[in-house]
XYZ file of C-alpha atoms in Angstrom:
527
model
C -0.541 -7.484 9.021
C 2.228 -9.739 9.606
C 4.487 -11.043 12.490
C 7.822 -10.876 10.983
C 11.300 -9.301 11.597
C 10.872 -6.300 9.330
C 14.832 -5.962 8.582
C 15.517 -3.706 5.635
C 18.575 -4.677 3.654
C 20.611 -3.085 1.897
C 21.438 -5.490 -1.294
C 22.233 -3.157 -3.992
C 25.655 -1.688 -3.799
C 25.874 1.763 -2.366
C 28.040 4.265 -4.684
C 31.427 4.546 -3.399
C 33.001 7.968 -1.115
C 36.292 8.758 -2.205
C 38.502 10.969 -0.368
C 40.097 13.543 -2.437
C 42.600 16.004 -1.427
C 40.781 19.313 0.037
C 37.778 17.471 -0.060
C 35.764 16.447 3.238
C 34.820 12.129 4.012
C 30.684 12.587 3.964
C 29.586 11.041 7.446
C 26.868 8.926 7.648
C 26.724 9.245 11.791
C 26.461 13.374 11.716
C 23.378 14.730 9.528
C 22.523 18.124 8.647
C 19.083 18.390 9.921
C 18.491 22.408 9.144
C 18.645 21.310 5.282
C 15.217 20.780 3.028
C 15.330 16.726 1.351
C 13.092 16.937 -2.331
C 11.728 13.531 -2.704
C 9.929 12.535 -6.579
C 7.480 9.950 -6.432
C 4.771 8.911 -9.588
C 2.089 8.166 -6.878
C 0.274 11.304 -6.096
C -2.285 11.714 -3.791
C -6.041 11.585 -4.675
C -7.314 13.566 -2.556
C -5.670 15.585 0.751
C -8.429 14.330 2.963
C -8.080 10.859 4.917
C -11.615 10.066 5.061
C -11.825 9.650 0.913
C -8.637 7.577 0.239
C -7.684 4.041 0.593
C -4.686 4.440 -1.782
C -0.906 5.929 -2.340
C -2.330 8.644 -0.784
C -1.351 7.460 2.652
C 2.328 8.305 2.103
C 1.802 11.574 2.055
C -0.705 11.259 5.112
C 2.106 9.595 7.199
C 3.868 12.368 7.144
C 1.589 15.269 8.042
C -1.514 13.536 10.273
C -0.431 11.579 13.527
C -2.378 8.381 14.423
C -2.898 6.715 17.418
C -0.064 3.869 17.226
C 2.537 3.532 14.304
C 5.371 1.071 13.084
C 8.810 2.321 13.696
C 11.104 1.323 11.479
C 11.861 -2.124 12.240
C 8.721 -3.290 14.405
C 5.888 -5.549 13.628
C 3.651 -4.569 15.875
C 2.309 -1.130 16.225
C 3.573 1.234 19.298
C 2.121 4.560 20.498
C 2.120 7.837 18.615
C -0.846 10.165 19.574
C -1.358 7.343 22.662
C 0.329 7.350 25.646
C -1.070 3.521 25.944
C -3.526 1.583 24.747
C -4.813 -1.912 24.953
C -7.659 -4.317 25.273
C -9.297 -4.486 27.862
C -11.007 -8.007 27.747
C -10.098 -11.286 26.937
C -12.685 -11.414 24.229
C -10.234 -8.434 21.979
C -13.719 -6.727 21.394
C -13.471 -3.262 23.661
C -9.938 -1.281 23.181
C -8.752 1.965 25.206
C -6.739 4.221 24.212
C -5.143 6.948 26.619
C -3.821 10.025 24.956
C -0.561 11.927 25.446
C -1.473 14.895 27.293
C -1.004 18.817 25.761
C -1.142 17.300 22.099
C -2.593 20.347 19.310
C -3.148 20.208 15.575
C -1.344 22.607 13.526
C -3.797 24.930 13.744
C -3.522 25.318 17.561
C -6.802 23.081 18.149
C -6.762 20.622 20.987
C -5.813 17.268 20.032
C -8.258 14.753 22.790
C -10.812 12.340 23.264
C -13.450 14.138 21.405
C -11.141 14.736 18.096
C -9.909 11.165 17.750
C -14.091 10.468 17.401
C -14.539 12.952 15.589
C -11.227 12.075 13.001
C -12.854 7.928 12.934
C -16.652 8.641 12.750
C -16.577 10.946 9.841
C -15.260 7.729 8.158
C -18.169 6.114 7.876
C -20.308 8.611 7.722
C -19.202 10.179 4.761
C -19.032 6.440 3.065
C -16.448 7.181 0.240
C -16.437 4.771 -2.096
C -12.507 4.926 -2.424
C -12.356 5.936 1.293
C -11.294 3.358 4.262
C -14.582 2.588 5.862
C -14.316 -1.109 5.189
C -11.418 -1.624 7.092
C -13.314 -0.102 10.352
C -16.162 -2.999 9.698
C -15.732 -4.143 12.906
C -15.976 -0.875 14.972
C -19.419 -0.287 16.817
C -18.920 2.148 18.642
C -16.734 4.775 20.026
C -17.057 6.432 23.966
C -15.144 9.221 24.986
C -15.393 8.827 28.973
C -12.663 12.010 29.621
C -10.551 13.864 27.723
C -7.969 11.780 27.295
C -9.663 8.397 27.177
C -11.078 6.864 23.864
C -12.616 3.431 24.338
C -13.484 1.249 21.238
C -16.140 -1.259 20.738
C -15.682 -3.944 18.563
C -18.957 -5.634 16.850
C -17.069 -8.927 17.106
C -13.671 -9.814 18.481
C -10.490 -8.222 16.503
C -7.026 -8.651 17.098
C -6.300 -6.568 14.047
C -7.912 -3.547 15.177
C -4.404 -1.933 16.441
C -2.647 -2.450 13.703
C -6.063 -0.445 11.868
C -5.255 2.623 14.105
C -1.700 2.437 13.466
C -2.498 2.594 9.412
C -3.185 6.215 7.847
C -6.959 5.007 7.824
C -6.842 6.297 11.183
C -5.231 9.796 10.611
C -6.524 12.484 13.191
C -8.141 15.650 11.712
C -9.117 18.883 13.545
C -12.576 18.968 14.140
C -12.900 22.516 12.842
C -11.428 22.161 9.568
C -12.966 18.480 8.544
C -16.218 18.871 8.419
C -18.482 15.723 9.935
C -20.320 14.469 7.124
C -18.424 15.587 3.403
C -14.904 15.605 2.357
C -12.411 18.719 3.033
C -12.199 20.087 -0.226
C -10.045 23.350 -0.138
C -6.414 21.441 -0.448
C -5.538 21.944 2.925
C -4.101 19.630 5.489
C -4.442 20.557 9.697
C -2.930 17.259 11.187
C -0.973 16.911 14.168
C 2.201 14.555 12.010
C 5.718 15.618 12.259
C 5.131 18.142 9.602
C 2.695 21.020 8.369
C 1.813 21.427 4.628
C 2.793 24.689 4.046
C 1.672 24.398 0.383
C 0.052 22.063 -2.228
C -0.345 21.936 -6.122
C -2.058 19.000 -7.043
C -0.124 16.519 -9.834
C 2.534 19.141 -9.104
C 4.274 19.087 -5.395
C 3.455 19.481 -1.800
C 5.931 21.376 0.529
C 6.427 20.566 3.782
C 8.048 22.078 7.133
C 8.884 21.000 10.540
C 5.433 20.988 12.988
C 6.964 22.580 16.016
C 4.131 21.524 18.223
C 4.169 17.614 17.274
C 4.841 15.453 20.123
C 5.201 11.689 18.814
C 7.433 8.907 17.821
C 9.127 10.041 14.627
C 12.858 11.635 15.211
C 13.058 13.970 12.129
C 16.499 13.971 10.855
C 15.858 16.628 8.180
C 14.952 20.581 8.052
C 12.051 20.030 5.373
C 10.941 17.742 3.228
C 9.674 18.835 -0.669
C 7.682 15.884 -2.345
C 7.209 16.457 -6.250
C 4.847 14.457 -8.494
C 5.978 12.968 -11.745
C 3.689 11.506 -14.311
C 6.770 10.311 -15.955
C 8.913 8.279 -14.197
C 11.802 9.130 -17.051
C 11.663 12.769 -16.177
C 11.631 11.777 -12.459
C 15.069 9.790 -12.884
C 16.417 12.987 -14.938
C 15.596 15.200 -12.341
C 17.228 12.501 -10.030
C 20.179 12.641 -12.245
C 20.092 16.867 -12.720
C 20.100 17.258 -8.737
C 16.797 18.792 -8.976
C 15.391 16.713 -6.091
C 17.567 14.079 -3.449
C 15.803 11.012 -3.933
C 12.762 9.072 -5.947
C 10.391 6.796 -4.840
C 7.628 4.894 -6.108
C 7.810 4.622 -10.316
C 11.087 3.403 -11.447
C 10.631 1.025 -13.959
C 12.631 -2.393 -14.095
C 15.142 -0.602 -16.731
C 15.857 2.201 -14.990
C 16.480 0.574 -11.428
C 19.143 -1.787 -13.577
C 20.619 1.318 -14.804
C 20.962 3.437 -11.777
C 22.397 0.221 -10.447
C 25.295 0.299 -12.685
C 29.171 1.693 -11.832
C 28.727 4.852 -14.701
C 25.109 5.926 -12.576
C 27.078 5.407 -9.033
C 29.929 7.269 -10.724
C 27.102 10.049 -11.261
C 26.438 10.273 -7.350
C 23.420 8.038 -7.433
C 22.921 5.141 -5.069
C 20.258 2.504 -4.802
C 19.112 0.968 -1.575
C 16.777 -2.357 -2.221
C 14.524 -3.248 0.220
C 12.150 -5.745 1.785
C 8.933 -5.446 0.252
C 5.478 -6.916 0.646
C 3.874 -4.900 -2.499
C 1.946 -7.019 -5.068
C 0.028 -6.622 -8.230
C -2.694 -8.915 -8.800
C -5.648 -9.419 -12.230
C -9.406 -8.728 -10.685
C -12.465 -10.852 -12.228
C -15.724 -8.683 -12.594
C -18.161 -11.374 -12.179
C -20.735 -8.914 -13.961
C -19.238 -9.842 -17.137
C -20.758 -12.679 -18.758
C -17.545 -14.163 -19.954
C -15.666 -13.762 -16.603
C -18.754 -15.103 -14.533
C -17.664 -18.326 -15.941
C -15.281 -19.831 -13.749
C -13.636 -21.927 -16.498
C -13.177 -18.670 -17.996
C -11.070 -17.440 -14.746
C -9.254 -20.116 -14.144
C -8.405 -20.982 -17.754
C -6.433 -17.428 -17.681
C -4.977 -18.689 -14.611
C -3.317 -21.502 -16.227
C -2.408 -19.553 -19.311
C -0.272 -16.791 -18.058
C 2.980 -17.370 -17.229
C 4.452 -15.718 -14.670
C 8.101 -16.307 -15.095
C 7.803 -15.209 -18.412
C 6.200 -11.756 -17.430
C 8.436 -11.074 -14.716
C 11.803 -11.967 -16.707
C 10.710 -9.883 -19.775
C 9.086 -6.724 -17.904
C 10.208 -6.463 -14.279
C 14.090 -8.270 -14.698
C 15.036 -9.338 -11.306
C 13.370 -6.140 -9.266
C 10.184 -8.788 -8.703
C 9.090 -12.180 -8.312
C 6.361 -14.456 -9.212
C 3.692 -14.657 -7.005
C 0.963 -17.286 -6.347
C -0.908 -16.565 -3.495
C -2.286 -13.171 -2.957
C -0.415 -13.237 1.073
C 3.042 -12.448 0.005
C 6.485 -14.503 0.591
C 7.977 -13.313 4.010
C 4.134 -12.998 5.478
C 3.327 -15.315 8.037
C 0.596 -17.761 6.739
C 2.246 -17.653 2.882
C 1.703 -20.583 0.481
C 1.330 -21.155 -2.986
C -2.014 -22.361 -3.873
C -2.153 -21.171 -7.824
C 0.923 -22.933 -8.125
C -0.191 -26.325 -6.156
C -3.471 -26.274 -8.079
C -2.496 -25.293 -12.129
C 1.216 -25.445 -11.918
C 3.795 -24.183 -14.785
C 1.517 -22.427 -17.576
C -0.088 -25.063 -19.455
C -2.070 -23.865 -22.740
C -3.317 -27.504 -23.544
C -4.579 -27.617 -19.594
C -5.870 -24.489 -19.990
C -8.153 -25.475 -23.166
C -9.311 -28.497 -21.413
C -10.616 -26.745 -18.984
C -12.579 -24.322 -21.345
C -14.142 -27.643 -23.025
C -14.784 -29.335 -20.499
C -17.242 -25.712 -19.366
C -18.847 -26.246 -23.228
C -16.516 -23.421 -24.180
C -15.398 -23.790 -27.714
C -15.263 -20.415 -28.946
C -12.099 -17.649 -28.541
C -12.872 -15.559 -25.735
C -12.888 -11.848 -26.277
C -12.114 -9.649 -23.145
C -11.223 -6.365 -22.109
C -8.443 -5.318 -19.700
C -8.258 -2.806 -18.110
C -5.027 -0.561 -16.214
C -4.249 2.572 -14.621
C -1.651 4.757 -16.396
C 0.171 6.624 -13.880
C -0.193 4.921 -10.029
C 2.093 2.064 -10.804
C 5.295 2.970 -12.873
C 5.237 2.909 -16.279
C 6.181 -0.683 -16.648
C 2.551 -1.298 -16.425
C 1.898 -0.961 -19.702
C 4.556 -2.954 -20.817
C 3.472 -6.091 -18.066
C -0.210 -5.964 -19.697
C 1.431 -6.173 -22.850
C 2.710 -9.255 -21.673
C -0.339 -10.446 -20.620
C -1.986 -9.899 -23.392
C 0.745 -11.398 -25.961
C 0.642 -14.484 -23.671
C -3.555 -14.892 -23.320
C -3.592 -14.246 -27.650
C -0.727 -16.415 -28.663
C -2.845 -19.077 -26.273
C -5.417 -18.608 -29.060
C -8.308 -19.296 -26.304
C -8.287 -15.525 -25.516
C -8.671 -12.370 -27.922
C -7.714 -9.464 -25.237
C -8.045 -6.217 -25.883
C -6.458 -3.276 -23.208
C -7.856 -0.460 -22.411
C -5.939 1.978 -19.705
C -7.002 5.195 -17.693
C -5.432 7.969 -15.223
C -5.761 6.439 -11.563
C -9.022 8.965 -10.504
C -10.300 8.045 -13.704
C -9.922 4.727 -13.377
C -10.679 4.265 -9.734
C -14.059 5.420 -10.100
C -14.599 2.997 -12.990
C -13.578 0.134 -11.193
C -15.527 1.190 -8.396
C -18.525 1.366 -10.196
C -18.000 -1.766 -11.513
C -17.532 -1.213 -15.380
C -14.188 -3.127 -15.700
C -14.918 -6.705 -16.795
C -11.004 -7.472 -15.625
C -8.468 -5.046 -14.348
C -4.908 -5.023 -12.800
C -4.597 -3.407 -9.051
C -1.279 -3.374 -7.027
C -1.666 -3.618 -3.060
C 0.545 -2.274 -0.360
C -0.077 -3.661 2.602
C -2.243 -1.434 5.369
C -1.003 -3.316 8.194
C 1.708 -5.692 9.033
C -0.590 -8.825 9.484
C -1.658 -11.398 6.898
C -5.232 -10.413 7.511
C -4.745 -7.326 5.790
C -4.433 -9.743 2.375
C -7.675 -11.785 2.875
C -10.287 -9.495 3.997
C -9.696 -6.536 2.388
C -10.857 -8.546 -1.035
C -13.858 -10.295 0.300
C -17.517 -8.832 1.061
C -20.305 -7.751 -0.353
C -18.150 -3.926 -0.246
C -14.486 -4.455 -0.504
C -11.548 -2.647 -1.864
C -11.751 -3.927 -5.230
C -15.087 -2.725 -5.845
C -16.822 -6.323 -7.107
C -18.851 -8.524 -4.281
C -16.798 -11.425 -3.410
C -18.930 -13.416 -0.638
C -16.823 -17.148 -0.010
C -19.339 -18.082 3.332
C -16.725 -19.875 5.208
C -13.959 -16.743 5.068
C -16.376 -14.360 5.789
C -18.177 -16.726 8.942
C -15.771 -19.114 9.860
C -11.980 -18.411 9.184
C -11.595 -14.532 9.118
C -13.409 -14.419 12.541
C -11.665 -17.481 14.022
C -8.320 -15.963 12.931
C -9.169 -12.107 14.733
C -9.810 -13.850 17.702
C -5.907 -14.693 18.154
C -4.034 -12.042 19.700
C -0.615 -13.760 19.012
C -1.000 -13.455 15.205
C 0.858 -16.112 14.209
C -1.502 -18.781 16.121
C -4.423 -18.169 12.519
C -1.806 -19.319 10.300
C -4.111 -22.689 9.228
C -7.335 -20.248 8.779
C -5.205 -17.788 6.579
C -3.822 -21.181 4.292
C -7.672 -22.279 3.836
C -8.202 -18.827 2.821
C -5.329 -18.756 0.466
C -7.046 -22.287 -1.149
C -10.442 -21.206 -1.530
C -9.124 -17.550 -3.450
C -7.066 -20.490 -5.894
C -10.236 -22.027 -6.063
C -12.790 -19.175 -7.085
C -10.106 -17.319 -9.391
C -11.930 -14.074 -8.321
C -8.146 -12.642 -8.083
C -5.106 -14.039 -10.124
C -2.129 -12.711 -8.090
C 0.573 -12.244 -10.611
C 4.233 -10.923 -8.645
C 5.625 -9.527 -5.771
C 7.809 -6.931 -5.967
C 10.735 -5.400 -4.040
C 11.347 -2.010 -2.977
C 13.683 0.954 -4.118
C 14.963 4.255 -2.980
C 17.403 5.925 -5.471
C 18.995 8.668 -3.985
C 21.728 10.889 -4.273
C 24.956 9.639 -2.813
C 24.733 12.710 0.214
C 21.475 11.192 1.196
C 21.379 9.109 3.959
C 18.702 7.201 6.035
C 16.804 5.677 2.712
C 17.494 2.009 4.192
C 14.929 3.682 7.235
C 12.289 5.190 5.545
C 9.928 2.553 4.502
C 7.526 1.283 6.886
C 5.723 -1.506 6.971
C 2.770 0.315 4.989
C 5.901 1.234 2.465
C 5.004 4.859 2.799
C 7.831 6.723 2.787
C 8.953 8.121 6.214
C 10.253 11.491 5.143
C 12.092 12.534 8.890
C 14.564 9.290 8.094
C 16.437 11.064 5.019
C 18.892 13.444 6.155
C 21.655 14.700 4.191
C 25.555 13.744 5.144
C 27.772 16.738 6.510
C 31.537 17.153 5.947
C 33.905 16.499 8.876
């Protein structure tokens, strides 16, 4: 998605070790890795099957289903996993092979080749989810399976990106047997090939996983078992944190309680908190359905209304950062378009814009949120939003807020007139923050059809293997989204692992999806 040194810092301060007498000095070099790690999270998955979900899902599906490349920790670019090798194999980036490592088996004992990685990719688009990852296969036309071990793609067009699609979660290998060609799995079972097996699953509840003792891939598990448990609430996640019921949390903590577990009296509790690097946004979509928001004076009016500082002081304090351009600061490409083109919040701009359309009259719209994907600072930020559009007195908002199924299908189906979405990068590449927003099917559910990023710059751009060399087609892209006000991007926000202080390997465990690598945490032994 992007080509950038993925370095994950370590910024907050780590609680301190102190050496007591008849007490051990923890070691960070010597992990335990018989011992289970129990990781809380607020994002669970929506469904256990890979062909239906293009959401939070995927870092659970890291874990458990291998892919054909991955990201490390630390790289940029994806490297083998299920592959032995694999590469294009013309100068036009349009037909990619893939050669498998040999004796590779799904947990059931299946044989992992050729036939199974079609299988895994077809079933895609044939079942056609509507919240599945089909669109991000658009350009695949074909798959042959010459031997065993050989998988050759064929690309409808020329697409650099395609590795970095195989090395996302979209691309998670299923046994034939158990996923069935043309409907979703739907018994809550997993049979992947990742470094571990599900050995059990209660949905909203917890999934428990164990070592796979036939995976053969990249990840070096530094733990026994990993046990992932779901929290609607990220206050009873952070108690549980607190309690030592479970090692670490991720995904959920609010602004408030990251500032607390921060503090000397939490570290003094055996809590640390590792920040890191992260490319995570959260961004307003326009439904242009609605008769209001098919105005574009309407959109961009909001635009210059809502003030950004202002909502990331008040809800997110310090943990984010505004954000005017839906490609992210630290991605290749980044700019800030909103900013060059309506500047600080300006209500008096904002109602000249509205007149100037033959807009006179107060606006009334509905927003719309999820209640349990994001953290529950989402409430609070459309709050915000809403406090800042009213007070504007252009704008009479009214919210409206749903669980994340719930909600997902309504979006989908287009009954949201405007609704908030956060976005976690598939792929490190800048690409991965332009088209996945643009079609006439994209992951946001509405149409959005600009003719020259669809025909001119998105293909232009795929056709450079060194990904840097699109930067000026991904700017132009960045100008025209500033332009149409189809999405208002509104902050980025940075990353955070709070973990117990005998946890180690949190700085690891994010990749550049930020799913959580479970094999990196590990808990310190005595020495």
């Amino acid at each position: 998605m992007f080509n950038r040194t993925r370095c994950l810092q370590i910024t907050a301060a780590l609680a301190s070790i102190s050496l007591l007498a008849g007490c051990g000095l923890l070691s960070e070099d010597d992990g335990d890795e018989t011992k289970r790690i129990v990781v809380g999270t607020t994002s669970a998955p929506s469904t256990l099957d890979p062909a239906a979900a293009w959401d939070g899902s995927w870092e659970l599906y890291r874990n458990v289903y291998q892919t054909l490349l991955a990201f490390p920790t630390g790289s940029t670019k994806p490297q083998p996993d299920a592959a032995q090798n694999c590469e294009f194999t013309d100068s036009a980036s349009q037909a990619y092979r893939c050669t498998l490592r040999k004796g590779l088996k799904f947990s059931n004992g299946e044989t992992l080749d050729s036939k199974a990685v079609k299988h895994s990719l077809d079933r895609i688009m044939t079942i056609n989810s509507k919240v599945g990852p089909k669109d991000l296969f658009g350009s695949l036309e074909k798959i042959e399976t010459p031997d065993p071990l050989t998988v050759v793609f064929h690309l409808k067009n020329s697409d650099a990106t395609f590795p970095y699609v195989l090395g996302s979660p979209a691309a998670s290998l299923v046994a034939p047997k158990e996923y069935p060609a043309d409907k979703v799995r739907g018994d809550g079972k997993v049979t992947g090939s990742g470094p571990y097996v599900l050995d059990s699953y209660k949905e909203g509840s917890e999934a428990v996983l164990s070592r796979n003792g036939s995976y053969t891939g990249f990840a070096n598990r530094r733990n026994g078992a990993v046990t992932i448990r779901y929290f609607a609430d990220s206050v009873k996640m952070v108690a549980a944190l607190k309690a030592k019921d479970i090692d670490a949390t991720y995904r959920g903590l609010s602004a408030p309680q990251i500032t607390e577990l921060q503090t000397p009296d939490a570290q003094s509790e055996g809590v640390q908190v590792v920040e890191n690097v992260g490319a995570e946004i959260r961004y307003l979509v326009f439904n242009p359905k609605d008769p209001a928001v098919n105005k574009l004076a309407v959109r961009q009016a909001i635009a210059q209304v809502i003030d950004r500082g202002t909502l990331v002081s008040k809800v997110y304090q310090g943990t984010a950062e505004p954000l005017y351009s839906m490609v992210p600061k630290g991605v290749v490409g980044h700019k800030t378009p909103f900013y060059d083109k309506y500047g600080a919040a300006d209500v008096g701009k904002a109602k000249k814009i509205l007149k100037d359309a033959g807009i006179t009259q107060q606006v009334d719209l509905t927003f719309w949120y999820t209640t349990d994907r994001y953290g529950s600072s989402t409430a609070d930020e459309f709050t915000e939003i809403k406090r800042q559009l009213d007070e504007s007195k252009l704008f009479n908002i009214t919210l409206r807020s749903q669980p994340w199924k719930t909600f997902q299908e309504g979006y989908k189906s287009g009954e949201y007139p405007v609704f908030g979405r956060g976005w976690f990068p598939d792929f490190p590449d800048p690409d991965n923050f332009i088209a996945p927003f643009v079609g006439k099917e994209n992951a946001v559910g509405t149409a959005y059809e600009p003719t020259e990023i669809l025909t001119d710059l998105l293909p232009k751009s795929r056709r450079e293997g060194e990904r840097s060399a699109g930067v000026a087609q991904f700017e132009k892209a960045q100008q025209i989204f500033a332009e149409d006000v189809r999405l208002l991007p509104l902050w980025q926000g940075k990353l955070y692992v709070a973990a117990r202080e005998d946890i180690a390997g949190a700085e690891r465990a994010l990749d550049p999806q930020t799913a959580m690598q479970m094999w990196e945490l590990y808990r310190k032994t005595s020495w």
